[in-house]
Short mmCIF file of C-alpha atoms in Angstrom, two decimals:
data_model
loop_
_atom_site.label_atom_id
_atom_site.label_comp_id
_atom_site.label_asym_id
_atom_site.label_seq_id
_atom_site.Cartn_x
_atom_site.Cartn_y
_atom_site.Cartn_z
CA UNK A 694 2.74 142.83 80.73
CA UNK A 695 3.03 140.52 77.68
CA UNK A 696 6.93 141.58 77.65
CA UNK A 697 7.22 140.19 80.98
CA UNK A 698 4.94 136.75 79.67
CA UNK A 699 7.14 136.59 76.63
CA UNK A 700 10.17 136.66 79.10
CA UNK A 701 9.22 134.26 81.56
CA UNK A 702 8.12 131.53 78.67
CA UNK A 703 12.15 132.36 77.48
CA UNK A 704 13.12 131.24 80.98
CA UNK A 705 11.38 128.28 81.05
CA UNK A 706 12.70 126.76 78.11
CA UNK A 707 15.78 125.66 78.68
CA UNK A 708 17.46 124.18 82.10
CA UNK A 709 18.93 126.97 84.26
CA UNK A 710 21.01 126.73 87.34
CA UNK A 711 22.29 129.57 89.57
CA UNK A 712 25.08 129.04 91.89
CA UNK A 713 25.96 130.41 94.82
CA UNK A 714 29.40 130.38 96.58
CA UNK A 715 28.24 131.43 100.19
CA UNK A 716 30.36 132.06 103.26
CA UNK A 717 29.01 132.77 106.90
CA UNK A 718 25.94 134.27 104.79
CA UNK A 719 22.91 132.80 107.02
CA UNK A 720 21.05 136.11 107.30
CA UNK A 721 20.82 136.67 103.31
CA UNK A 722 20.99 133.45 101.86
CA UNK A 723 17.54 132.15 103.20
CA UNK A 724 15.96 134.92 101.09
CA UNK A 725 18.75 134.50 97.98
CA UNK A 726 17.52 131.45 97.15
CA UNK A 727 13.80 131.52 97.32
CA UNK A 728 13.87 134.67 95.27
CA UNK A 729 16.26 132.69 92.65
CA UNK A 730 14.08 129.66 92.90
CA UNK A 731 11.12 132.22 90.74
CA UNK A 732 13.70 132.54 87.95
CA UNK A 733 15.63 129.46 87.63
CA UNK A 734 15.01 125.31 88.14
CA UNK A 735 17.91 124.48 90.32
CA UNK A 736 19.91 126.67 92.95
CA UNK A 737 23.24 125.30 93.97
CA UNK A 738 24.66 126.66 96.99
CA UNK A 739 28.19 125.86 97.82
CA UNK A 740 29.04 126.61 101.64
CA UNK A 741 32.56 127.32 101.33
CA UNK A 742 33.66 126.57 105.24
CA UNK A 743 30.84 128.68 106.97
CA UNK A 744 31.07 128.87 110.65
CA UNK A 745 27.56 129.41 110.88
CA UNK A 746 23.97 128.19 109.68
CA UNK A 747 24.63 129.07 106.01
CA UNK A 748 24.31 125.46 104.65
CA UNK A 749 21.38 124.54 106.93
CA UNK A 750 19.53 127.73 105.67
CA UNK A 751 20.05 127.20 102.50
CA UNK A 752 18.82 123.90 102.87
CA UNK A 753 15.62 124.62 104.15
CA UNK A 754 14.95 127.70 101.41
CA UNK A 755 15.04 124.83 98.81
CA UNK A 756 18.50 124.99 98.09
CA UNK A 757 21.21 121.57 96.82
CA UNK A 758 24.17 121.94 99.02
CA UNK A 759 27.67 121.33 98.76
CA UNK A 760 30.17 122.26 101.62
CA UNK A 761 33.63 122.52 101.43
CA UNK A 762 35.71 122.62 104.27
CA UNK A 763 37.76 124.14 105.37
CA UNK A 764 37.69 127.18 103.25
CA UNK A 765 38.95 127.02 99.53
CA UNK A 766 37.99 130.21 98.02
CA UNK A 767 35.49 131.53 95.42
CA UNK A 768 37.33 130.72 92.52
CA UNK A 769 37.51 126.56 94.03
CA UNK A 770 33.64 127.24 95.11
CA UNK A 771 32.55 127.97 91.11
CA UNK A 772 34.50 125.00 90.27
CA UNK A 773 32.43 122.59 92.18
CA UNK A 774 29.15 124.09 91.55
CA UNK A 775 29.67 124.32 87.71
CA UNK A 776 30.53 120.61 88.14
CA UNK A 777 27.68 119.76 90.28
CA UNK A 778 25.45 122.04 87.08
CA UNK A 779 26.26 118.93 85.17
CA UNK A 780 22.79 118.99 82.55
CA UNK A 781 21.91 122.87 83.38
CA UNK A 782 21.66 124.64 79.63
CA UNK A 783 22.32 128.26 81.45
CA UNK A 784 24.37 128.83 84.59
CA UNK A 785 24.00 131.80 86.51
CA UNK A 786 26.56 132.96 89.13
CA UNK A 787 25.24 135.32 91.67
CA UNK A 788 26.13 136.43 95.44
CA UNK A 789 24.90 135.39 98.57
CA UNK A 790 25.08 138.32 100.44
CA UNK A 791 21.89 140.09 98.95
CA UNK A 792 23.53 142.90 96.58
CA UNK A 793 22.50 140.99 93.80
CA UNK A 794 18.79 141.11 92.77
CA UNK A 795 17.30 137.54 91.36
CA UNK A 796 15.11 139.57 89.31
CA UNK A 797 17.47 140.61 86.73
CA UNK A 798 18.29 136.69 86.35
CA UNK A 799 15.89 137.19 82.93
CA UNK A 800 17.77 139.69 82.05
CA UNK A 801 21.45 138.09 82.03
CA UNK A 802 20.21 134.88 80.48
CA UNK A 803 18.36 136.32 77.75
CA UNK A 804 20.88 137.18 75.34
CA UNK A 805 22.25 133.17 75.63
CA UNK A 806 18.56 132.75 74.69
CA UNK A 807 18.73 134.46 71.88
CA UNK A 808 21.50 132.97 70.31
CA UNK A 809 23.51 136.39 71.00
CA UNK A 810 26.00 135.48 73.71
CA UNK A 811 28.19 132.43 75.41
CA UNK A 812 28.69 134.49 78.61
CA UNK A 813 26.77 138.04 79.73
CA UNK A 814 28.45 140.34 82.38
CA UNK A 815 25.78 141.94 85.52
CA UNK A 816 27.47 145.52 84.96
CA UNK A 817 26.69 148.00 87.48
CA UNK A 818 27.73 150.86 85.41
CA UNK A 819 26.15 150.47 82.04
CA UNK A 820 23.41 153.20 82.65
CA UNK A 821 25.56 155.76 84.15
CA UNK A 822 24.79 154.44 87.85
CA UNK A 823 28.72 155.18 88.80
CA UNK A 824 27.84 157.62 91.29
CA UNK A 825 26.05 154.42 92.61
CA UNK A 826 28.93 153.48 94.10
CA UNK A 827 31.01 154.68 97.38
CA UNK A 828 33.90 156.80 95.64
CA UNK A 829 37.16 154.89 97.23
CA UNK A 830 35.23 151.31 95.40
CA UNK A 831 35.20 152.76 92.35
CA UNK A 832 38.76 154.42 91.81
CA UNK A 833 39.57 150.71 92.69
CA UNK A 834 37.58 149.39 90.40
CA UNK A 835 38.35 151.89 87.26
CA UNK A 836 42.24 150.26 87.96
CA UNK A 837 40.81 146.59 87.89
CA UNK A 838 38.92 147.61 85.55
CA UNK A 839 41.49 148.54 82.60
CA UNK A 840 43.79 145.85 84.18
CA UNK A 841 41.03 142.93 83.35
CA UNK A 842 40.28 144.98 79.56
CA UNK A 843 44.55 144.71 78.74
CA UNK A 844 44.85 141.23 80.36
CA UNK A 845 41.40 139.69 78.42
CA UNK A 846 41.27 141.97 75.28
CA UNK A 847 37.38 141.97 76.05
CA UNK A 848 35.62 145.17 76.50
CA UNK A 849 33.97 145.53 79.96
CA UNK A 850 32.66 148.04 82.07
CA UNK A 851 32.54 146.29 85.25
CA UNK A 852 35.15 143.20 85.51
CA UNK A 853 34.32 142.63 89.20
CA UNK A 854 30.75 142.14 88.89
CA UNK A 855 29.83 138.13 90.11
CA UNK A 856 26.41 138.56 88.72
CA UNK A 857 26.95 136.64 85.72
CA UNK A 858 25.11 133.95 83.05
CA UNK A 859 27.14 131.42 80.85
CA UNK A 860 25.89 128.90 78.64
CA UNK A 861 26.96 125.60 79.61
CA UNK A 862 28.74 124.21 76.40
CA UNK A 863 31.02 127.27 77.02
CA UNK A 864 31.91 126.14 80.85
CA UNK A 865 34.83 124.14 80.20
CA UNK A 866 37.08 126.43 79.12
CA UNK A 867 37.42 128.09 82.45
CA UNK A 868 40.54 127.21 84.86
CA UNK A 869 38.96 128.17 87.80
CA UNK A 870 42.84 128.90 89.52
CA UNK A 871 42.14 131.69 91.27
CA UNK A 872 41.80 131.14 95.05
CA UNK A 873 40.14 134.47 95.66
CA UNK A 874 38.12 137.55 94.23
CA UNK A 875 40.48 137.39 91.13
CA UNK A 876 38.09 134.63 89.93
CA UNK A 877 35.78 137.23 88.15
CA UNK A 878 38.94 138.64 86.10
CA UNK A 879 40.65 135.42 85.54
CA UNK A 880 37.30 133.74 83.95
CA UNK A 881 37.18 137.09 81.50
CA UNK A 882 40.76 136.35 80.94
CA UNK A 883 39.92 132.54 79.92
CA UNK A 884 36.47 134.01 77.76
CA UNK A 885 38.82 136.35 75.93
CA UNK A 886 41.54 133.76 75.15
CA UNK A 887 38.94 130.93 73.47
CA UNK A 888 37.11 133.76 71.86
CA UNK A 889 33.51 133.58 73.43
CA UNK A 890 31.10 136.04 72.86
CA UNK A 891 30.42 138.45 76.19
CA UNK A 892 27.84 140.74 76.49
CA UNK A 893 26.95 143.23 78.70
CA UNK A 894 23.49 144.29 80.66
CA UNK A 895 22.37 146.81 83.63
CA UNK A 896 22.03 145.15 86.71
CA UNK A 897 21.07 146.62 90.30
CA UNK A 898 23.54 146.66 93.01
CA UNK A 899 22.96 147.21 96.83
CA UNK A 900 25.29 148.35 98.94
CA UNK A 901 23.62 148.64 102.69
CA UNK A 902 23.96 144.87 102.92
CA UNK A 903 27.64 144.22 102.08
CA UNK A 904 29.32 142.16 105.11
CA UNK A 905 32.70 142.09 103.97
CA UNK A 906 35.36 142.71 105.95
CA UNK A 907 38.29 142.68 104.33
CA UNK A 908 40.37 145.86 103.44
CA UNK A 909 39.03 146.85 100.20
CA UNK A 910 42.80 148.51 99.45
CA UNK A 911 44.20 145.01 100.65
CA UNK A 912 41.79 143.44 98.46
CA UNK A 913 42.05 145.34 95.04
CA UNK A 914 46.04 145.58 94.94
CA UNK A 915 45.75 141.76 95.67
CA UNK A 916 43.60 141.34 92.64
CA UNK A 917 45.51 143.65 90.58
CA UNK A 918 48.95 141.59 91.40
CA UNK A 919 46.70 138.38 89.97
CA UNK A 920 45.40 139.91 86.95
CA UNK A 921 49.48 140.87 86.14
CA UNK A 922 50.52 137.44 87.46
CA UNK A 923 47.63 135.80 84.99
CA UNK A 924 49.26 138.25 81.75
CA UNK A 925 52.92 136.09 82.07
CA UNK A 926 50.61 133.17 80.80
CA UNK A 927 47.95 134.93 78.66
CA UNK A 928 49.12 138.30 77.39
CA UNK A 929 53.17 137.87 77.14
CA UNK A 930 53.89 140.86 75.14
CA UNK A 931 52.23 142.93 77.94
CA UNK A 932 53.72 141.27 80.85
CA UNK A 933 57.57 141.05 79.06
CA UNK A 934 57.78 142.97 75.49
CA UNK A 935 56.30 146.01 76.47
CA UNK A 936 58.13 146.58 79.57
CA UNK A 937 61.13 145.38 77.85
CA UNK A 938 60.95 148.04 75.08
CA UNK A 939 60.93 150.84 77.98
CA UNK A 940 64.11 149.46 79.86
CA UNK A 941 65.76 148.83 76.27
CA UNK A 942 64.71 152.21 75.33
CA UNK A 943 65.68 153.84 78.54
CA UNK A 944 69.16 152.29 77.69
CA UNK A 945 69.58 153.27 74.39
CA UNK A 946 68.16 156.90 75.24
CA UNK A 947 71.31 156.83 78.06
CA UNK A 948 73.84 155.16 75.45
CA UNK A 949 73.03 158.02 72.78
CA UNK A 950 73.62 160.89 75.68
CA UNK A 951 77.03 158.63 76.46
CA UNK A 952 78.11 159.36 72.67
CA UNK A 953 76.78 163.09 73.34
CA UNK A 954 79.12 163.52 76.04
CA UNK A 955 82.28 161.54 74.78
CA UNK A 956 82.06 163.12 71.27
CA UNK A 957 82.35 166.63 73.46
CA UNK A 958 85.30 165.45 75.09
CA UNK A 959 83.81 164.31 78.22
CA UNK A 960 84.36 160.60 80.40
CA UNK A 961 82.28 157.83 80.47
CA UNK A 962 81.96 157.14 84.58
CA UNK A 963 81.66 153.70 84.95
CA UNK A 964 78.46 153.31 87.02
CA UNK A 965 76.11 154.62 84.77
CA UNK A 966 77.88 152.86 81.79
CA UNK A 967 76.75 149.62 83.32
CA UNK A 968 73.44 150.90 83.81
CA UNK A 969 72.82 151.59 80.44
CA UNK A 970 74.15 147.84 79.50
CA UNK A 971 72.27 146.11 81.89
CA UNK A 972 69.09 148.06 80.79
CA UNK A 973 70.05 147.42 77.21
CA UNK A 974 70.45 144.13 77.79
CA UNK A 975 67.46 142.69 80.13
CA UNK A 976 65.23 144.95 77.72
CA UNK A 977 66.21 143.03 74.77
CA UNK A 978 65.90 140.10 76.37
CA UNK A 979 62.45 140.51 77.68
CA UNK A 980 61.23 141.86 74.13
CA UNK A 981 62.35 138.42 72.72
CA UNK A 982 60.88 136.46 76.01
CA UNK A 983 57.78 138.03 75.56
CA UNK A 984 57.73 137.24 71.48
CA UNK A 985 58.54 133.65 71.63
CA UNK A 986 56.45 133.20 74.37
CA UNK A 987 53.46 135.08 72.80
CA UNK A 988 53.51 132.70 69.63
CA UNK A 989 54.00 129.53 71.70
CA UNK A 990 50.71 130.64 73.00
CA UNK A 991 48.88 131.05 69.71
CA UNK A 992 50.64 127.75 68.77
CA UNK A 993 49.04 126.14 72.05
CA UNK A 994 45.78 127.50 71.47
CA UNK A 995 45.65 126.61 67.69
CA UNK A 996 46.55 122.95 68.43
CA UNK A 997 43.48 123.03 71.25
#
């Protein structure tokens, strides 16, 4: 009990807003934000193009509103509530659709608290609750997973997660670019690239209440295509050097084989001759690419 009174007077003493990008989510939302409303001093709710009652809910629970319309996307959603958090010390992002529990709000914000953290990750998989989660989510999310860790450099057990606390002076950083789910990997991407210090906590996740209905196989390899899109920009010598060693390898290991076969008195046929060119050549190409672009980058970020 005097953990829990410690905790709360920790919550109290700074400004902390939760936002919540919503879509068609008047059953849950209602309920979302009264439950956040214990934890927090403002809840922002950003109705992105709801067909139904979401905004008027949300209104009546206690709830600021903003509504975009038509549709725009979670990643356009965070963009106006951050903006709208303008004075908040801590901002907490959180889904409407009731997986996420307001009660580990104290948890995520606590290590910005304490001086620890700029941004703390809701992981669903830091106390070994993997079997938590329906089998086909999780081989998806293992992929997305080490995808987000190569693109950001940050180590994370659960890139996905939208349960999440930043502290505001860290905010602006963020490109907010992504029109979809990528958000959550492209804002790891932006923490890992200006250096902020991420953290990681347990959080609960429910899975009787999730309403989505878009192909989670659609979804993930549409993520996964961002996240590699995102690495031409932020991690060059993944997205060009590193492929471009294989191919240039690939064509030297065929060019080698070549000299093999000629010093034995064989022919060089001419298709796979210009195979092993082009190979050599593209690969050696891309290894520079992905160089000069990589220190362009570090020159960029040093400037900034």
């Amino acid at each position: 009990m005097p953990h829990e009174v410690f905790r709360e007077k920790q919550i109290t003493s700074q400004n902390i807003t939760v936002i919540l990008p919503a879509y068609n989510e008047e059953v849950s939302i209602g309920s979302i934000v009264l439950l956040s409303k214990q934890y927090v001093d403002r809840v922002i709710v950003v109705d992105d193009g709801s067909s139904d009652r979401t905004a008027e809910v949300a209104a009546r629970a206690g709830a600021e509103v903003i509504v975009h319309s038509p549709n725009k996307g979670k990643g356009m959603a965070f963009k106006t509530g951050f903006a709208a958090a303008e004075g908040a010390d801590i901002i907490v992002t959180m889904d409407s659709d009731g997986q996420h529990n307001p009660s580990d709000i104290p948890k995520l914000v606590a290590p910005i608290l304490r001086g620890e953290a700029d941004m703390v990750n809701g992981s669903r998989y830091l106390n070994g609750h993997a079997t938590d989660t329906p089998a086909y989510r999780r081989i998806g999310q293992t992929i997305l997973d080490k995808a987000t860790v190569m693109n950001s450099g940050i180590k994370i057990t659960d890139s996905q997660s939208g349960f999440r606390a930043f502290s505001a002076s860290a905010t602006s950083i963020f490109r907010f670019n992504a029109q979809g789910m990528a958000i959550e990997s492209e804002m790891l991407a932006d923490a890992g690239r200006y250096g902020l210090r991420v953290k990681e906590v347990p959080i609960g996740v429910r899975y009787d209440v999730d309403c989505s209905t878009e192909n989670p196989i659609k979804h993930g390899l549409m993520v996964l295509l961002k996240i590699f899109k995102d690495m031409e920009y932020n991690k060059p010598l993944y997205y060009f050097t590193l492929p471009g060693f294989i191919l240039g390898a690939g064509g030297l290991y065929m060019g080698l084989d070549f000299l093999r076969i000629f010093y034995l008195g064989g022919s060089l046929e001419f298709g796979p001759t210009m195979l092993m060119i082009l190979l050599t050549l593209v690969g050696v190409f891309m290894i520079f690419t992905g160089i000069l672009l990589h220190s362009i980058s570090g020159l960029i970020m040093h400037l900034k």
